[in-house]
């Protein structure tokens, strides 16, 4: 039987929360009613006063978790190293900010914080004593556009392997496993005037086994064929967006499995057959065969590609995605 567990990142419901269509309690009720096991939480976004909220706020969090039976899983941490205009934060300043995040996540009942991509690797060693004290894992997000080929990511992985601690790992964001560009992104760009030619070129690149990174040549400019197809600002916008989708084989994780603590199951668009761009049944089979025993978190990102005047589909797609994951797991286990 698979040990894979499911949860929902509240990044998925941020627009419902921001526009006050749903309160935090509404979100917890929604998760309970749709049999969601765990929650990935963004304290900066949904907890007033974070990383040092009031005791009243913390007690309200305790009540929600208790009353709705939702397991706190991960706290998403955003380290703003560019807080000041004239300099980046020192290592000491970064460590102090992250200690506050570790302490808050511990108080919220979590065992892991997700470090945002590009977090400097030199903070890991000085943070280890705090991880041990609060039993808190730290995991860097590996995200398309900021993936394994980026120097900062390479530095983190090298330091992670050097320290070889059970408290230091990575979060895989499945935007690196896109078999094709999200259709909702294409349609959004079309609604703003993008022509079909650059879309066709990028789709052909994916069909040939390339991905969004290949829109750029060695000089950092768009490849000639794509550049010649760009006849408007809307065309250029689409071409820039396209580089945010990578198509790596699942096997890129083979030697990193011991360090993979959590996985974001990126969701752009649900169809009757599953997610439009990513083979989640194939990925779940890969993880099952390698005895992955962490969480996979629905992270809906279709909101940003909602065409003006059309309804948001956050709740509907999140529910459909969770049901699809559970269906796939039952089939794999069977």
XYZ file of N, CA and C in Angstrom, residues 181-331:
453
model
N 2.782 23.101 -22.818
C 2.474 24.388 -22.191
C 1.014 24.399 -21.749
N 0.717 24.910 -20.552
C -0.684 24.970 -20.116
C -1.570 25.700 -21.123
N -2.666 25.071 -21.467
C -3.595 25.654 -22.431
C -4.224 26.934 -21.895
N -4.436 27.001 -20.585
C -5.050 28.204 -20.019
C -4.132 29.412 -20.179
N -2.806 29.190 -20.129
C -1.868 30.290 -20.354
C -1.954 30.772 -21.796
N -2.014 29.824 -22.729
C -2.136 30.188 -24.139
C -3.409 31.001 -24.395
N -4.521 30.516 -23.851
C -5.794 31.204 -24.076
C -5.802 32.598 -23.458
N -5.180 32.715 -22.296
C -5.087 34.027 -21.649
C -4.311 34.994 -22.537
N -3.180 34.532 -23.050
C -2.363 35.393 -23.904
C -3.104 35.743 -25.190
N -3.838 34.775 -25.761
C -4.633 35.072 -26.958
C -5.646 36.178 -26.674
N -6.241 36.138 -25.474
C -7.259 37.151 -25.134
C -6.665 38.549 -25.065
N -5.331 38.621 -24.899
C -4.658 39.919 -24.844
C -3.971 40.272 -26.155
N -4.166 39.417 -27.168
C -3.674 39.757 -28.504
C -2.534 38.930 -29.037
N -2.101 37.891 -28.326
C -1.021 37.045 -28.842
C -1.485 36.329 -30.101
N -0.628 36.323 -31.123
C -0.960 35.649 -32.374
C -0.632 34.162 -32.279
N -1.105 33.382 -33.223
C -0.963 31.930 -33.159
C 0.452 31.450 -33.475
N 1.207 32.203 -34.250
C 2.504 31.704 -34.729
C 3.483 31.402 -33.599
N 3.730 32.317 -32.658
C 4.658 31.954 -31.575
C 4.148 30.800 -30.715
N 2.850 30.706 -30.541
C 2.270 29.587 -29.783
C 2.568 28.273 -30.497
N 2.398 28.248 -31.805
C 2.680 27.035 -32.570
C 4.156 26.651 -32.480
N 5.038 27.628 -32.517
C 6.474 27.344 -32.449
C 6.833 26.709 -31.114
N 6.321 27.262 -30.020
C 6.633 26.726 -28.694
C 6.025 25.332 -28.529
N 4.798 25.138 -29.003
C 4.175 23.814 -28.900
C 4.970 22.773 -29.692
N 5.497 23.164 -30.842
C 6.306 22.239 -31.626
C 7.601 21.890 -30.887
N 8.170 22.873 -30.200
C 9.387 22.618 -29.427
C 9.133 21.549 -28.360
N 8.012 21.655 -27.659
C 7.670 20.641 -26.652
C 7.457 19.276 -27.308
N 6.791 19.264 -28.455
C 6.540 17.998 -29.154
C 7.840 17.338 -29.593
N 8.880 18.139 -29.814
C 10.188 17.618 -30.234
C 11.071 17.236 -29.046
N 10.539 17.349 -27.829
C 11.310 16.966 -26.659
C 12.063 18.105 -25.995
N 11.857 19.313 -26.477
C 12.464 20.482 -25.845
C 11.482 21.035 -24.814
N 11.792 22.191 -24.227
C 10.847 22.807 -23.299
C 11.016 24.319 -23.297
N 10.395 24.977 -22.306
C 10.365 26.436 -22.298
C 11.722 27.106 -22.225
N 12.690 26.413 -21.670
C 14.031 27.001 -21.585
C 14.641 27.207 -22.958
N 14.177 26.428 -23.933
C 14.757 26.483 -25.277
C 14.245 27.646 -26.111
N 13.372 28.485 -25.536
C 12.979 29.692 -26.275
C 14.141 30.667 -26.365
N 15.152 30.482 -25.502
C 16.309 31.365 -25.509
C 17.522 30.671 -26.114
N 18.328 31.434 -26.828
C 19.581 30.932 -27.359
C 20.717 31.177 -26.388
N 21.954 30.812 -26.770
C 23.122 30.992 -25.892
C 23.387 32.442 -25.518
N 22.937 33.370 -26.368
C 23.171 34.797 -26.090
C 22.123 35.396 -25.161
N 21.155 34.589 -24.729
C 20.127 35.085 -23.824
C 18.942 35.713 -24.529
N 19.004 35.819 -25.842
C 17.891 36.372 -26.621
C 17.035 35.211 -27.132
N 15.822 35.531 -27.588
C 14.967 34.490 -28.158
C 15.655 33.850 -29.370
N 15.407 32.561 -29.582
C 15.961 31.890 -30.755
C 15.408 32.568 -32.009
N 16.174 32.572 -33.110
C 15.759 33.332 -34.304
C 14.350 33.042 -34.793
N 13.970 31.763 -34.890
C 12.646 31.429 -35.409
C 11.543 32.062 -34.570
N 11.696 31.996 -33.257
C 10.679 32.575 -32.382
C 10.708 34.094 -32.449
N 11.911 34.653 -32.433
C 12.033 36.119 -32.466
C 11.379 36.699 -33.713
N 11.553 36.028 -34.846
C 10.963 36.512 -36.098
C 9.442 36.443 -36.089
N 8.894 35.585 -35.222
C 7.428 35.431 -35.176
C 6.757 36.458 -34.279
N 7.542 37.208 -33.530
C 6.976 38.138 -32.555
C 6.683 39.477 -33.212
N 5.403 39.779 -33.328
C 5.013 41.006 -34.026
C 4.314 42.015 -33.123
N 4.225 41.705 -31.831
C 3.542 42.625 -30.911
C 4.040 42.403 -29.488
N 3.682 43.325 -28.616
C 4.019 43.161 -27.196
C 3.354 41.937 -26.607
N 2.149 41.607 -27.096
C 1.449 40.419 -26.594
C 2.177 39.140 -27.013
N 2.776 39.147 -28.193
C 3.577 37.998 -28.630
C 4.797 37.831 -27.727
N 5.470 38.921 -27.435
C 6.666 38.865 -26.579
C 6.290 38.420 -25.161
N 5.154 38.884 -24.669
C 4.681 38.462 -23.347
C 4.536 36.946 -23.303
N 3.889 36.371 -24.313
C 3.719 34.922 -24.357
C 5.068 34.212 -24.382
N 5.989 34.685 -25.186
C 7.296 34.037 -25.310
C 8.035 34.049 -23.981
N 7.935 35.143 -23.237
C 8.565 35.210 -21.917
C 7.890 34.253 -20.936
N 6.564 34.175 -20.966
C 5.845 33.262 -20.068
C 6.214 31.804 -20.352
N 6.468 31.492 -21.624
C 6.684 30.095 -22.017
C 7.896 29.478 -21.338
N 8.868 30.287 -20.925
C 10.078 29.711 -20.334
C 9.857 29.240 -18.898
N 8.641 29.404 -18.385
C 8.352 28.958 -17.025
C 7.874 27.522 -16.938
N 8.000 26.769 -18.033
C 7.530 25.382 -18.058
C 8.648 24.486 -18.599
N 9.052 23.522 -17.775
C 10.131 22.617 -18.159
C 9.584 21.199 -18.322
N 10.321 20.379 -19.066
C 9.900 19.000 -19.300
C 11.057 18.068 -19.010
N 11.293 17.835 -17.739
C 12.324 16.897 -17.308
C 11.724 15.499 -17.170
N 12.529 14.471 -17.319
C 12.042 13.115 -17.024
C 11.929 12.928 -15.514
N 11.013 12.075 -15.078
C 10.875 11.818 -13.647
C 12.190 11.305 -13.050
N 12.978 10.628 -13.876
C 14.227 10.024 -13.385
C 15.250 11.045 -12.916
N 15.020 12.326 -13.186
C 15.945 13.343 -12.676
C 15.960 13.345 -11.154
N 14.928 12.732 -10.547
C 14.837 12.665 -9.085
C 15.520 11.429 -8.491
N 15.990 10.525 -9.332
C 16.450 9.224 -8.840
C 17.437 9.327 -7.684
N 18.509 10.099 -7.869
C 19.533 10.139 -6.822
C 19.209 11.136 -5.716
N 18.061 11.798 -5.856
C 17.668 12.797 -4.849
C 16.520 12.319 -3.960
N 15.993 11.128 -4.214
C 14.833 10.660 -3.471
C 14.995 10.758 -1.951
N 16.157 10.441 -1.381
C 16.273 10.560 0.081
C 16.103 11.994 0.594
N 16.285 12.960 -0.294
C 16.212 14.361 0.111
C 14.876 15.024 -0.239
N 14.001 14.303 -0.942
C 12.722 14.891 -1.355
C 11.727 14.744 -0.212
N 11.434 15.857 0.430
C 10.565 15.864 1.610
C 9.109 16.146 1.274
N 8.855 16.791 0.124
C 7.502 17.278 -0.164
C 7.432 17.554 -1.662
N 6.221 17.468 -2.234
C 6.065 17.700 -3.667
C 4.840 18.565 -3.925
N 5.035 19.614 -4.726
C 3.922 20.432 -5.191
C 3.381 19.840 -6.478
N 2.143 19.408 -6.449
C 1.475 18.938 -7.661
C 0.815 20.155 -8.313
N 1.572 20.794 -9.167
C 1.094 22.011 -9.820
C -0.164 21.718 -10.629
N -1.115 22.620 -10.535
C -2.392 22.454 -11.234
C -2.696 23.714 -12.031
N -2.757 23.566 -13.345
C -3.107 24.678 -14.215
C -4.533 24.540 -14.733
N -4.897 23.299 -15.120
C -6.231 23.076 -15.681
C -6.594 21.599 -15.548
N -7.719 21.329 -14.904
C -8.210 19.953 -14.833
C -9.103 19.650 -16.032
N -8.934 18.439 -16.568
C -9.812 17.926 -17.620
C -10.390 16.603 -17.122
N -11.237 15.970 -17.912
C -11.794 14.672 -17.510
C -10.710 13.603 -17.428
N -9.625 13.808 -18.179
C -8.531 12.826 -18.204
C -7.452 13.118 -17.163
N -7.544 14.256 -16.471
C -6.520 14.631 -15.498
C -6.018 16.042 -15.752
N -4.850 16.361 -15.217
C -4.263 17.682 -15.444
C -3.796 17.769 -16.892
N -4.050 18.900 -17.529
C -3.812 19.027 -18.966
C -2.333 18.891 -19.342
N -1.419 19.406 -18.518
C -0.016 19.502 -18.915
C 0.897 18.459 -18.295
N 0.459 17.798 -17.214
C 1.360 16.952 -16.432
C 0.745 15.570 -16.231
N 1.551 14.539 -16.422
C 1.114 13.152 -16.262
C 1.208 12.759 -14.786
N 0.153 13.038 -14.024
C 0.215 12.780 -12.593
C 0.085 11.297 -12.247
N -0.624 10.539 -13.055
C -0.680 9.105 -12.763
C 0.703 8.475 -12.951
N 1.397 8.880 -14.011
C 2.752 8.393 -14.219
C 3.688 8.800 -13.100
N 3.554 10.028 -12.629
C 4.400 10.505 -11.540
C 4.090 9.774 -10.242
N 2.812 9.566 -9.958
C 2.448 8.831 -8.741
C 2.967 7.395 -8.793
N 2.943 6.778 -9.962
C 3.498 5.424 -10.110
C 4.995 5.436 -9.835
N 5.684 6.439 -10.372
C 7.123 6.573 -10.139
C 7.402 6.706 -8.637
N 6.659 7.575 -7.962
C 6.874 7.805 -6.531
C 6.524 6.564 -5.715
N 5.426 5.904 -6.075
C 5.005 4.689 -5.381
C 6.082 3.608 -5.483
N 6.636 3.441 -6.669
C 7.653 2.410 -6.883
C 8.929 2.688 -6.100
N 9.152 3.948 -5.768
C 10.358 4.325 -5.032
C 10.068 4.585 -3.559
N 8.883 4.173 -3.119
C 8.507 4.187 -1.706
C 8.514 5.592 -1.099
N 8.134 6.586 -1.909
C 7.993 7.940 -1.373
C 6.877 7.942 -0.334
N 7.142 8.508 0.843
C 6.138 8.480 1.910
C 5.786 9.865 2.432
N 5.992 10.890 1.591
C 5.631 12.244 1.984
C 4.284 12.665 1.412
N 4.041 13.962 1.474
C 2.805 14.538 0.952
C 2.998 14.992 -0.495
N 1.900 14.932 -1.256
C 1.803 15.625 -2.536
C 0.696 16.670 -2.363
N 1.038 17.925 -2.678
C 0.127 19.034 -2.386
C -0.422 19.643 -3.663
N -1.740 19.688 -3.785
C -2.354 20.427 -4.879
C -1.987 21.900 -4.758
N -1.406 22.437 -5.831
C -1.061 23.865 -5.857
C -1.632 24.457 -7.146
N -2.827 25.008 -7.033
C -3.529 25.531 -8.203
C -2.939 26.870 -8.623
N -2.615 26.964 -9.922
C -2.034 28.197 -10.444
C -2.784 28.697 -11.669
N -3.994 28.188 -11.851
C -4.779 28.621 -12.998
C -5.398 29.994 -12.823
N -5.467 30.469 -11.579
C -6.115 31.756 -11.315
C -5.498 32.872 -12.141
N -4.165 32.876 -12.205
C -3.492 33.979 -12.908
C -3.789 33.982 -14.402
N -4.312 32.855 -14.917
C -4.604 32.765 -16.341
C -6.109 32.844 -16.619
N -6.869 33.360 -15.649
C -8.309 33.518 -15.849
C -8.570 34.733 -16.730
N -9.266 34.525 -17.821
C -9.569 35.613 -18.758
C -10.583 36.567 -18.127
N -10.386 37.846 -18.339
C -11.269 38.870 -17.769
C -12.722 38.571 -18.094
N -13.546 38.606 -17.045
C -14.973 38.363 -17.214
C -15.385 36.927 -17.019
N -14.414 35.997 -16.993
C -14.739 34.589 -16.777
C -14.614 34.251 -15.292
N -15.363 33.262 -14.811
C -15.323 32.930 -13.379
C -14.031 32.228 -12.987
N -13.606 32.480 -11.746
C -12.476 31.749 -11.195
C -12.888 30.296 -10.949
N -11.928 29.365 -11.081
C -12.235 27.943 -10.907
C -11.379 27.323 -9.809
N -10.937 28.134 -8.860
C -10.058 27.621 -7.813
C -10.662 26.421 -7.097
N -11.840 26.598 -6.529
C -12.434 25.536 -5.719
C -12.754 24.301 -6.552
N -13.345 24.509 -7.729
C -13.739 23.377 -8.553
C -12.527 22.550 -8.979
N -11.468 23.222 -9.430
C -10.297 22.493 -9.914
C -9.530 21.827 -8.778
N -9.490 22.471 -7.614
C -8.820 21.860 -6.458
C -9.521 20.563 -6.074
N -10.845 20.590 -5.989
C -11.602 19.388 -5.625
C -11.392 18.300 -6.674
N -11.490 18.662 -7.947
C -11.318 17.672 -9.015
C -9.913 17.076 -8.994
N -8.927 17.895 -8.707
C -7.542 17.426 -8.666
C -7.325 16.463 -7.511
N -7.843 16.809 -6.333
C -7.708 15.915 -5.186
C -8.379 14.565 -5.460
N -9.555 14.585 -6.040
C -10.251 13.333 -6.349
C -9.474 12.513 -7.364
N -8.878 13.197 -8.331
C -8.093 12.499 -9.342
C -6.857 11.840 -8.726
N -6.173 12.538 -7.827
C -5.002 11.963 -7.161
C -5.396 10.709 -6.399
N -6.477 10.782 -5.633
C -6.923 9.618 -4.844
C -7.325 8.461 -5.779
N -7.959 8.783 -6.881
C -8.343 7.739 -7.859
C -7.094 7.055 -8.411
N -6.097 7.848 -8.767
C -4.855 7.279 -9.307
C -4.166 6.396 -8.271
N -4.128 6.853 -7.024
C -3.453 6.071 -5.989
C -4.152 4.730 -5.780
N -5.482 4.733 -5.812
C -6.211 3.469 -5.652
C -5.905 2.509 -6.790
N -5.829 3.039 -8.019
C -5.529 2.194 -9.174
C -4.107 1.648 -9.099
